[in-house]
Coordinates of C-alpha atoms and ligand atoms in Angstrom, one line a residue:
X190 CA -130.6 35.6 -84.1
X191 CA -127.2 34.4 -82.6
X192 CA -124.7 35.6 -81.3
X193 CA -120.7 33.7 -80.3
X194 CA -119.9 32.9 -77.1
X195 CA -116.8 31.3 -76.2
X196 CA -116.9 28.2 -74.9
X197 CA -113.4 27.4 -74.5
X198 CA -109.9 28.2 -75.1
X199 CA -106.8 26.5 -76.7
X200 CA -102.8 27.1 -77.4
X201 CA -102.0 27.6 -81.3
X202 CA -98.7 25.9 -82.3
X203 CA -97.4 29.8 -81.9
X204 CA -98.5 29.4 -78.2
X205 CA -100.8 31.7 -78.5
X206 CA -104.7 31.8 -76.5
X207 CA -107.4 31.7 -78.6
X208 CA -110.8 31.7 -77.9
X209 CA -113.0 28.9 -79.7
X210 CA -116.5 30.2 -80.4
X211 CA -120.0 28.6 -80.6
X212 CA -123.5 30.6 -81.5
X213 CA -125.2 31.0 -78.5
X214 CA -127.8 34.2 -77.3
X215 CA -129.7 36.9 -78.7
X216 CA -127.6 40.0 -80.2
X217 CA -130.0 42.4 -78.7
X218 CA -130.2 43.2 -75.0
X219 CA -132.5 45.8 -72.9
X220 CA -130.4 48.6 -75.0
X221 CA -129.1 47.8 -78.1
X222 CA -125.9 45.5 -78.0
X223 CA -123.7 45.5 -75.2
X224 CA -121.1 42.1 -75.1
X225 CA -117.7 41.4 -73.5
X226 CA -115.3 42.3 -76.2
X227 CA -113.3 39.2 -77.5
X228 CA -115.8 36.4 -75.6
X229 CA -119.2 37.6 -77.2
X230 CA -118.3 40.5 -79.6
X231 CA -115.4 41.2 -81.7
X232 CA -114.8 42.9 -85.0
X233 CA -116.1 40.4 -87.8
X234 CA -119.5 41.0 -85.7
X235 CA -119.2 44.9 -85.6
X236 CA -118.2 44.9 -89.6
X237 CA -121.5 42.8 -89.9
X238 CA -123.6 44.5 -87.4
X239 CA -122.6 48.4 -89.7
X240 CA -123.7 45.9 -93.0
X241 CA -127.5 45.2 -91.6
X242 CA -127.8 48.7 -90.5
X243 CA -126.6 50.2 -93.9
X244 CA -128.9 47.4 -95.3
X245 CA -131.7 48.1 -92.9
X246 CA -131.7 51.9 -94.2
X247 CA -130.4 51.7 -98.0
X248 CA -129.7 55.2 -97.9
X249 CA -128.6 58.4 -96.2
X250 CA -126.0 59.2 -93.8
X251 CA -125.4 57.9 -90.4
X252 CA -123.7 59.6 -87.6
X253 CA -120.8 57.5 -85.8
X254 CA -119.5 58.4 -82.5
X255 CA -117.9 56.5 -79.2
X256 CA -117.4 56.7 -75.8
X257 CA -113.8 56.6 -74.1
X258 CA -113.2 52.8 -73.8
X259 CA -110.2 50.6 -75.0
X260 CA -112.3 49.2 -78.0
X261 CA -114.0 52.5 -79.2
X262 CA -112.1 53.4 -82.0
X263 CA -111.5 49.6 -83.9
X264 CA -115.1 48.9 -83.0
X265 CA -116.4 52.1 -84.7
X266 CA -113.9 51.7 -87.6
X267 CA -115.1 48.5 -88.4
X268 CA -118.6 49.6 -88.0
X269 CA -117.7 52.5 -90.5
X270 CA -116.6 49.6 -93.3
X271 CA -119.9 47.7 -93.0
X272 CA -121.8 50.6 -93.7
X273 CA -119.5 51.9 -96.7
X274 CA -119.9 48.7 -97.8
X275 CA -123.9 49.4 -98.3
X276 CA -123.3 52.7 -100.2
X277 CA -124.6 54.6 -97.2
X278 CA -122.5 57.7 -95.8
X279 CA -120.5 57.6 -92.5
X280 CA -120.3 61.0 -90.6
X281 CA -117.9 60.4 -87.8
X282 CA -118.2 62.5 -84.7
X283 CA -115.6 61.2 -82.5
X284 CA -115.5 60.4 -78.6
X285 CA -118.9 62.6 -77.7
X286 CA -121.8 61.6 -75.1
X287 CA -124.9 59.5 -76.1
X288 CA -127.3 62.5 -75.7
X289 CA -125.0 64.7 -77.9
X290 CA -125.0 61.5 -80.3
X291 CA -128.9 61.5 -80.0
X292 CA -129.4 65.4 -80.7
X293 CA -127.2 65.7 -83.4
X294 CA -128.7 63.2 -85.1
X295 CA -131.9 64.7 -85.3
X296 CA -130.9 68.1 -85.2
X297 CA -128.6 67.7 -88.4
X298 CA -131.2 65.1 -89.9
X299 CA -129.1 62.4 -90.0
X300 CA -130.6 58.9 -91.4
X301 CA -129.4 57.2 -88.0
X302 CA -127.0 57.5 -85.2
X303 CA -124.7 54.8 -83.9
X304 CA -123.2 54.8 -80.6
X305 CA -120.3 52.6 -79.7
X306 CA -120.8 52.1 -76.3
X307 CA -121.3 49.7 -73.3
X308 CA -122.5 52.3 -71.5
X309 CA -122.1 52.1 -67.5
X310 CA -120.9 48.4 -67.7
X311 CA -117.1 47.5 -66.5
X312 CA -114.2 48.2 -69.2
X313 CA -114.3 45.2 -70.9
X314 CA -117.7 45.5 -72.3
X315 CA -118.4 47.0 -75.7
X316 CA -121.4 47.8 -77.4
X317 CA -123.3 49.9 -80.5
X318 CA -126.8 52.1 -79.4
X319 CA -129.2 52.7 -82.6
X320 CA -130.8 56.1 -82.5
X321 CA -133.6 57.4 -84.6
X322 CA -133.7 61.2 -86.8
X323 CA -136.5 61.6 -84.4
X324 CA -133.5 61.4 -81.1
X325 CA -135.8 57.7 -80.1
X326 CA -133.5 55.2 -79.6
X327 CA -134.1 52.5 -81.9
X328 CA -137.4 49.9 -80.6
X329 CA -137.2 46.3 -80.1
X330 CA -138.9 46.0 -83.5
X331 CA -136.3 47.8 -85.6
X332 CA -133.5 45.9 -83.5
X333 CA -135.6 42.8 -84.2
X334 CA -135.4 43.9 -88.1
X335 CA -131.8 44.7 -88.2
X336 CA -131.2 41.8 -85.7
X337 CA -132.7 39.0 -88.6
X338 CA -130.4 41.2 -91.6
X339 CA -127.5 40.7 -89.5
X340 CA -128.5 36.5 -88.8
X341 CA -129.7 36.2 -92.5
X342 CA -126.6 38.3 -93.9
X343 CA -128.7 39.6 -96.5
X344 CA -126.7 42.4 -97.2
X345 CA -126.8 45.2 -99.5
X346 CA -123.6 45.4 -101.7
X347 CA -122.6 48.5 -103.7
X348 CA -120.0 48.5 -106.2
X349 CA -116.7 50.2 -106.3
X350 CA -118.3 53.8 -107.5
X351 CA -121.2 53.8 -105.3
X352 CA -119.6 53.1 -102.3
X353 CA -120.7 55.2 -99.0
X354 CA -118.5 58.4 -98.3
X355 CA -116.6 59.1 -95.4
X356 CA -116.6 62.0 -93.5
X357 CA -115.6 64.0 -89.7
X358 CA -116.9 66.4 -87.9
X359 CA -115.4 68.0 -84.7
X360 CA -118.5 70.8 -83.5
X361 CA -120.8 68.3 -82.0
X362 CA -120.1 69.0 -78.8
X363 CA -120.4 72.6 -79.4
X364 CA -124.1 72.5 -81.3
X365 CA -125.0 70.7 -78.4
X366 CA -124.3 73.0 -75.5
X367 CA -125.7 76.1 -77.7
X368 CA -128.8 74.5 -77.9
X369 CA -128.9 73.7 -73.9
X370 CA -128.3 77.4 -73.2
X371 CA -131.1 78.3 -75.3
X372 CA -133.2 76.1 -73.8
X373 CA -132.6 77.7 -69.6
X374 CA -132.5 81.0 -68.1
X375 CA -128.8 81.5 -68.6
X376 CA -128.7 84.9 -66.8
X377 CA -130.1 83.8 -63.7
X378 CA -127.6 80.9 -63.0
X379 CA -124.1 83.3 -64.2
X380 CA -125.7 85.5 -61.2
X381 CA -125.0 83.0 -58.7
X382 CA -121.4 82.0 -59.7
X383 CA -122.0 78.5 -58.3
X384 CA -119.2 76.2 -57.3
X385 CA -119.8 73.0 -59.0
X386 CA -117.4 69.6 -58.7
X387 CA -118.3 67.3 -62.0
X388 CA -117.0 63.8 -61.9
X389 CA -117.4 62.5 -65.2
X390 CA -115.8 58.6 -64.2
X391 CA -113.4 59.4 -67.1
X392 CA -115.8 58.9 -69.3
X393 CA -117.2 60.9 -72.5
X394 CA -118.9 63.0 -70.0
X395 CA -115.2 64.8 -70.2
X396 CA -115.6 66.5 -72.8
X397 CA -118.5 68.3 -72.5
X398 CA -119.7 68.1 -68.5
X399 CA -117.1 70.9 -66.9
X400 CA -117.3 73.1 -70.3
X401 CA -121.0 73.4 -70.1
X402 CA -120.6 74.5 -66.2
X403 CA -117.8 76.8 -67.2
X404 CA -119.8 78.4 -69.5
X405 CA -122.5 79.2 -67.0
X406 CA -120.5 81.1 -65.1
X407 CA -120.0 78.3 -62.6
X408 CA -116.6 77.8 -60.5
X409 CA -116.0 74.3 -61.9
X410 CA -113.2 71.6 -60.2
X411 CA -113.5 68.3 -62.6
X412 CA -112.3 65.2 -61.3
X413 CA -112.1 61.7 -63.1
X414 CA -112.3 63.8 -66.4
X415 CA -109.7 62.4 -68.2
X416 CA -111.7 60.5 -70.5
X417 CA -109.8 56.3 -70.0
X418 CA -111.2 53.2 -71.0
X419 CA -109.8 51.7 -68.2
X420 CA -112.1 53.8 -65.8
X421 CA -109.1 54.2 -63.4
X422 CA -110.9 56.6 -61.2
X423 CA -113.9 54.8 -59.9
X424 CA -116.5 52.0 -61.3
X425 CA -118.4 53.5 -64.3
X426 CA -121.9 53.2 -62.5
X427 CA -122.2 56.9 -60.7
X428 CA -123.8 55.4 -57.2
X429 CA -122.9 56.0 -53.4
X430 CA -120.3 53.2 -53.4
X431 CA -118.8 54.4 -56.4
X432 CA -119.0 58.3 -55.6
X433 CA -116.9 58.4 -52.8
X434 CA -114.1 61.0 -53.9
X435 CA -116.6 63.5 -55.6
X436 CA -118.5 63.5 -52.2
X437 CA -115.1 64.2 -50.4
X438 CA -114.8 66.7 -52.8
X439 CA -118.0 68.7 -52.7
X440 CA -117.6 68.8 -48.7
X441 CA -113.9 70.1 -48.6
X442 CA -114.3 72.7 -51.0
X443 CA -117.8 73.9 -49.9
X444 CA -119.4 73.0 -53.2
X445 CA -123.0 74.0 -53.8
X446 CA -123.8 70.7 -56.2
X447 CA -121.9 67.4 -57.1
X448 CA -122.3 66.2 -60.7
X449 CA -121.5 62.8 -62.1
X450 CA -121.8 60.8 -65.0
X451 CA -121.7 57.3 -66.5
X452 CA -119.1 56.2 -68.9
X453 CA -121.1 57.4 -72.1
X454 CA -123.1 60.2 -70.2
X455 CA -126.6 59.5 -70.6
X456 CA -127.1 59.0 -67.1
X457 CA -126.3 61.9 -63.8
X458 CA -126.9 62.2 -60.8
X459 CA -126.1 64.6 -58.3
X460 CA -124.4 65.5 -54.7
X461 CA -126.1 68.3 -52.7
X462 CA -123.9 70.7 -50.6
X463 CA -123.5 68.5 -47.5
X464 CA -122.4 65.2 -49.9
X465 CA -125.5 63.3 -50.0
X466 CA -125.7 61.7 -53.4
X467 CA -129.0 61.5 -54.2
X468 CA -131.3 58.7 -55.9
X469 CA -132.7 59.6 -59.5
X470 CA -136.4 59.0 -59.0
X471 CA -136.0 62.0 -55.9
X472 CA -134.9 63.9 -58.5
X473 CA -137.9 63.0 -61.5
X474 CA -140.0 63.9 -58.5
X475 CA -138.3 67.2 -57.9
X476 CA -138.3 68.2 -61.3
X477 CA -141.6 66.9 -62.4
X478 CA -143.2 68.8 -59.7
X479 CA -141.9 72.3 -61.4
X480 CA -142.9 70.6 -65.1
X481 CA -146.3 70.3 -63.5
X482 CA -146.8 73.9 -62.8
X483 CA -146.4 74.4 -66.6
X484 CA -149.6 71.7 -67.5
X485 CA -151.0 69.2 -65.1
X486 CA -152.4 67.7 -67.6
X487 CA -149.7 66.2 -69.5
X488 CA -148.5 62.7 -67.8
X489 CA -145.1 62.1 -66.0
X490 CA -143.3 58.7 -67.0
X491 CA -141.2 56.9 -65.1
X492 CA -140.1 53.1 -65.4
X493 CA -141.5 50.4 -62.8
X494 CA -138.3 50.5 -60.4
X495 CA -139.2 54.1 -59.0
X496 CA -139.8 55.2 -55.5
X497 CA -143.6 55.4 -55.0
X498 CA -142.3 59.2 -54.1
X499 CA -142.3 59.9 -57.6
X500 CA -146.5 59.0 -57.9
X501 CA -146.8 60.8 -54.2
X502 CA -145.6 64.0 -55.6
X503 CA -146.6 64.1 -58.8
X504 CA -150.2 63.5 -57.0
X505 CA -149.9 66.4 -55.3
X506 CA -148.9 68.5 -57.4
X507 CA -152.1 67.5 -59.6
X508 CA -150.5 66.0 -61.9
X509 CA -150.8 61.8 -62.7
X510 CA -147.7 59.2 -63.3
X511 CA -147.8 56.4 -65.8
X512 CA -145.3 53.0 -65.4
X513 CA -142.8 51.3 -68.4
X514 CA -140.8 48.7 -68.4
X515 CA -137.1 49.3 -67.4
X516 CA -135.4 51.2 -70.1
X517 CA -134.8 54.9 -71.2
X518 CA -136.4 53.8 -74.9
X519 CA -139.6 52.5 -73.1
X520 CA -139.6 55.9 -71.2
X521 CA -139.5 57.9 -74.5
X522 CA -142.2 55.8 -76.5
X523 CA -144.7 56.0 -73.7
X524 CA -143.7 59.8 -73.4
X525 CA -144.2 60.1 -77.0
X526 CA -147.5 58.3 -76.8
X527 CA -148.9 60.4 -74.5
X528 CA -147.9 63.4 -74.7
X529 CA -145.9 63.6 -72.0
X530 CA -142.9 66.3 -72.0
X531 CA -140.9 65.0 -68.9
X532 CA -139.9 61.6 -67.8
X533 CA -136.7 59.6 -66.5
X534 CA -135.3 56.6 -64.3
X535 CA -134.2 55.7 -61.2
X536 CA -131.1 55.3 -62.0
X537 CA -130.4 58.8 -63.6
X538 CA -132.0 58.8 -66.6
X539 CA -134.0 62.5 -67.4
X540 CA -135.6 63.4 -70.9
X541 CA -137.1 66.1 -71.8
X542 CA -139.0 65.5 -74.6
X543 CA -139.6 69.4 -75.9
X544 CA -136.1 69.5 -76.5
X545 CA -135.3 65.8 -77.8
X546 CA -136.5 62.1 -76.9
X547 CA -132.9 60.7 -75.7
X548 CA -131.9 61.0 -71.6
X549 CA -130.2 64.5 -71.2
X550 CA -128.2 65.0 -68.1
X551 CA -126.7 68.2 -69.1
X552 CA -130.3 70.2 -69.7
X553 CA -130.9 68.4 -66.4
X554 CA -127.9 70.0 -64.3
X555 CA -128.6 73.5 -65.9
X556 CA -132.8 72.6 -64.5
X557 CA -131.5 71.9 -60.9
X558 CA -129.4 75.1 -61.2
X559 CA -131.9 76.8 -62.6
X560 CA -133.9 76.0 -59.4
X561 CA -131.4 77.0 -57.2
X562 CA -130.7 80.1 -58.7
X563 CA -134.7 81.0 -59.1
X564 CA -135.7 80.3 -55.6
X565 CA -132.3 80.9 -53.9
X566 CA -132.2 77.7 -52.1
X567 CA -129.4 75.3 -52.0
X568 CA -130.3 71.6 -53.8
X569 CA -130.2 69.6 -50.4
X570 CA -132.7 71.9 -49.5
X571 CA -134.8 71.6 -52.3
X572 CA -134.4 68.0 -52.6
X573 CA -135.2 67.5 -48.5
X574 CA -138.9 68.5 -49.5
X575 CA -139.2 65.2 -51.1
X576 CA -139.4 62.3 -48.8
X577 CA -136.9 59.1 -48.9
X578 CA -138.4 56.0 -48.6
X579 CA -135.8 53.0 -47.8
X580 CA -134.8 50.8 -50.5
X581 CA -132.7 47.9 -51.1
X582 CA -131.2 46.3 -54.1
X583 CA -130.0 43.1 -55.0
X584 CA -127.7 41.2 -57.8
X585 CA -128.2 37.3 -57.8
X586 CA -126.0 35.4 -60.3
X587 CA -128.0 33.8 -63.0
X588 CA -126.7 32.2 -66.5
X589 CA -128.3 34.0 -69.1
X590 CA -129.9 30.7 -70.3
X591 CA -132.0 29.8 -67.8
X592 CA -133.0 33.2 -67.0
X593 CA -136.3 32.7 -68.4
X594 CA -137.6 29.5 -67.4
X595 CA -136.6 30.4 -63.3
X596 CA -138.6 33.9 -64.2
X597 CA -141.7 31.4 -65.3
X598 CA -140.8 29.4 -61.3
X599 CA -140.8 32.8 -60.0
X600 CA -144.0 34.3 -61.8
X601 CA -145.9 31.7 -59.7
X602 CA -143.9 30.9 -56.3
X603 CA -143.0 34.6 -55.7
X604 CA -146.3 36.1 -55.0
X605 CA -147.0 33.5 -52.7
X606 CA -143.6 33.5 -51.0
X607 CA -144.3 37.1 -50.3
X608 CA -146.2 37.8 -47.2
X609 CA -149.0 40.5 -47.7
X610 CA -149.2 40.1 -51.8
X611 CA -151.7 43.1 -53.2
X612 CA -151.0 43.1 -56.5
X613 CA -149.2 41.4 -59.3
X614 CA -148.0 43.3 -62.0
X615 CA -146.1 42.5 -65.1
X616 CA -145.1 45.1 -67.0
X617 CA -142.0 44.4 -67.1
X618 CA -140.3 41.2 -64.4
X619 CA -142.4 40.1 -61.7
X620 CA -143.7 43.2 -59.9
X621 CA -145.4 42.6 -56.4
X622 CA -147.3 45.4 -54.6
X623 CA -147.4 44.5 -50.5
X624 CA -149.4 46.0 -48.1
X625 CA -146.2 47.6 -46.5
X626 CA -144.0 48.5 -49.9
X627 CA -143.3 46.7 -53.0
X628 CA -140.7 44.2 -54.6
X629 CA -139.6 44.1 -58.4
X630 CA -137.7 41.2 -59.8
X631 CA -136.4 40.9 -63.2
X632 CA -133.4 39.4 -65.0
X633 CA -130.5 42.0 -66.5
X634 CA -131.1 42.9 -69.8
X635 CA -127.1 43.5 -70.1
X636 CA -125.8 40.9 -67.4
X637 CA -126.0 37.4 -66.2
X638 CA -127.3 38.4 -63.3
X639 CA -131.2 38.5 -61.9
X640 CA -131.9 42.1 -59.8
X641 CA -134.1 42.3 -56.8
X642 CA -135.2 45.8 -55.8
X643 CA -137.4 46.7 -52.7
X644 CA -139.1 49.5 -51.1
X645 CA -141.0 49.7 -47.6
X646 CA -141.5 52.7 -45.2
X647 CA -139.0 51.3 -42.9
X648 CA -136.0 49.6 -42.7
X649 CA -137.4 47.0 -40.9
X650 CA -140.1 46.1 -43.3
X651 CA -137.6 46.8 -46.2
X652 CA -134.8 44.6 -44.7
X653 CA -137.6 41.6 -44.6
X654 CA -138.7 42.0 -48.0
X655 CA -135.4 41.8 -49.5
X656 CA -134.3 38.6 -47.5
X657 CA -137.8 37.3 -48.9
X658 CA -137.6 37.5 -52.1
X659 CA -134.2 36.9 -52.1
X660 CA -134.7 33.4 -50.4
X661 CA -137.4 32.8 -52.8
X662 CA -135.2 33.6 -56.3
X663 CA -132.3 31.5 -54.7
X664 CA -134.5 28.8 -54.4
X665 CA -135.5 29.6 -58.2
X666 CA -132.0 29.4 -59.3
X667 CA -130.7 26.1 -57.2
X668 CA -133.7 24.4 -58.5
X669 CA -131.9 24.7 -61.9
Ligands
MG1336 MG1 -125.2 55.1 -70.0

């Protein structure tokens, strides 16, 4: 159930800093595990975490891969031994994307798929991602399972001769793309001979990103592809602040789309022709819109801190939107659920769940292409069809310990701080409809940090709900 957390740090007689460690927190966050290496997660953790998954499965193979930070390879390694250790097989895949992770997993019918990865969190995060033969990431129930394994140490043990084998694979990457190309209209993209800049934030984007683009026919300038733990390039989160050189890029050389990824690829967003990055949820709306021509009657999923744009669309285009907690594994239950075969998040997360159930960025690049190329308009024209509402976002420090009990305060002094409360809704945070936009508050699943996010038809209107409810959750936090 624990996890360490230094508390402290001391000089050894050979001078040296050591950390001095205490069990504190949960292993599990919103997404698997993601930790600071060497305050909250170092090896003798990983070597046990690959023990309760070999245990958890008693079987089969599992699929190993990493993105491009510092810690990717020892982390994985020790990952590897754990699982030997169970008599269950390693298949390592190298430094590949989550969604290429994800697919190959299910595609090759592997037992499970581990991702070493802290995802779009600074350098000195590390993590491990559980995914499913089905390409679902693992639910909070099978974390919870694996999660009491790991606190219990009930390990499976095999002996000397039944030990798990080892093995590597290098064509990941290339299955993968195959199976994207199969999945578009190929022919009409090449036609176009787009120019495309891909910034993959020297990630594990780099490896695949500006191939996949070549390979369409597309005139493709890469920068940040170097794939560098240290993320020199830019801050691993792809965002406006952050995108600043591949949006001087896409202007200067007359691009026709931007393209950029987190550090392990499961997230993109994109830069129209004139260097407006665009939010996510503009683009679930743009792209459920053409899903919906296919079947209205199949749902369109998208987690609570979307642009209303998303439901205004989707409505008009006959089609219906359903809500899930923050998360691209709550998005691919509920799509599962219900049926639904397209759904994503805000924050660049697109699955299409007729090809497989993890985010894929790449189909999602070739779909916007694909778009361009069928109705021979560029993407900032496309993407002007669907409105922008104004909306503001907010990081409050919060110690991960008393995030709950000031989300309890909150529950009942928000909506009443809140001028104009509708609604209520608590899927997942404190959700507040207002008569003039909405407000969602809910602690980091992955930081110490509590998030405020707004949206209002105006700036105005926005502008005031954000200094309410950020007055209101400051209040929360001194009182503690
Ligand atoms: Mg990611």
């Amino acid at each position: 159930m624990y996890t360490t957390l230094s508390v402290g740090t001391f000089f050894s007689s050979s001078g040296r800093l050591h950390s001095v460690y205490k069990m504190t927190g949960k292993l599990f966050g919103t997404t698997g595990v993601r930790k600071v290496y060497g305050t909250e997660f170092d090896l003798s953790m990983a070597l046990k975490l690959g023990k309760a998954l070999g245990t958890y499965l008693g079987e089969g193979s599992v699929v190993l891969a990493r993105d491009a930070r510092t810690t990717g390879p020892m982390i994985e390694d020790a990952l590897a031994a754990g699982i030997l250790s169970t008599g269950v097989n390693v298949v390592k895949a190298g430094m590949i994307p989550t969604p290429t992770l994800a697919f190959i997993t299910m595609h090759r019918g592997y037992n499970a798929g581990l991702m070493v990865t802290a995802s779009h969190n600074p350098p000195e995060y590390t993590g491990v991602k559980f995914w499913g033969p089905d390409s679902m990431g693992y639910t909070p129930e099978m974390e919870s399972e694996i999660e009491r394994i790991y606190t219990e140490e009930e390990f499976q043990v095999a002996k000397w001769n039944r030990l798990g084998q080892e093995q590597t694979i290098d064509n990941a990457v290339d299955d993968h793309v195959a199976s994207i190309l199969e999945q578009i209209d190929s022919k009409s993209i090449e036609s176009k001979k787009y120019n495309v800049v891909v910034d993959p934030g020297n990630g594990a984007g780099s490896v695949l990103a500006p191939y996949l683009m070549r390979s369409l026919a597309c005139k493709v300038i890469s920068i940040n592809s170097q794939p560098d733990g240290h993320f020199p390039g830019r801050v691993s989160e792809p965002d406006k602040e952050s995108l600043t050189d591949l949006i001087k890029m896409v202007k200067d050389t007359g691009a026709d789309l931007g393209i950029a990824h987190d550090g392990d690829a499961d997230r993109v967003v994109f830069v129209t022709e004139k260097g407006e990055v665009i939010r996510g949820d503009r683009t679930i709306a743009l792209l459920a819109r053409e899903e919906l021509k296919r079947s209205k009657k199949k749902p369109i999923v998208t987690t609570v801190d979307s642009s209303k744009i998303v439901d205004e669309t989707v409505e008009k285009a006959g089609g219906k939107t359903l809500r899930t907690p923050v998360g691209d594994i709550q998005v691919a239950l509920k799509m599962k659920e219900t049926g639904s075969v397209f759904g994503g998040e805000a924050a660049g997360v697109f699955i299409f769940s007729e090809f497989h159930y993890a985010p894929e960025p790449f189909l999602t690049a070739c779909r916007i292409l694909e778009l361009m190329a069928s109705t021979g308009r560029s993407f900032g024209e496309l993407i002007s069809e669907i409105p922008v509402y104004p909306l503001r976002k907010a990081k409050m420090k919060c110690e991960n310990t008393k995030k709950s009990a000031i989300m309890s305060t909150l529950a009942k002094s928000l909506p009443k701080a809140m001028e104009d409360t509708v609604e209520v809704i608590t899927v997942d945070g404190i959700g507040i409809s207002l008569e003039a936009g909405w407000v969602l508050v809910r602690p980091s699943g992955t930081e110490p940090v509590i998030r405020i996010t707004c949206e209002a038809p105006t700036d105005e209107q926005v502008e005031k709900i954000l200094a309410d409810a950020k007055a209101e959750v400051e209040r929360a936090i001194n009182g503690f």
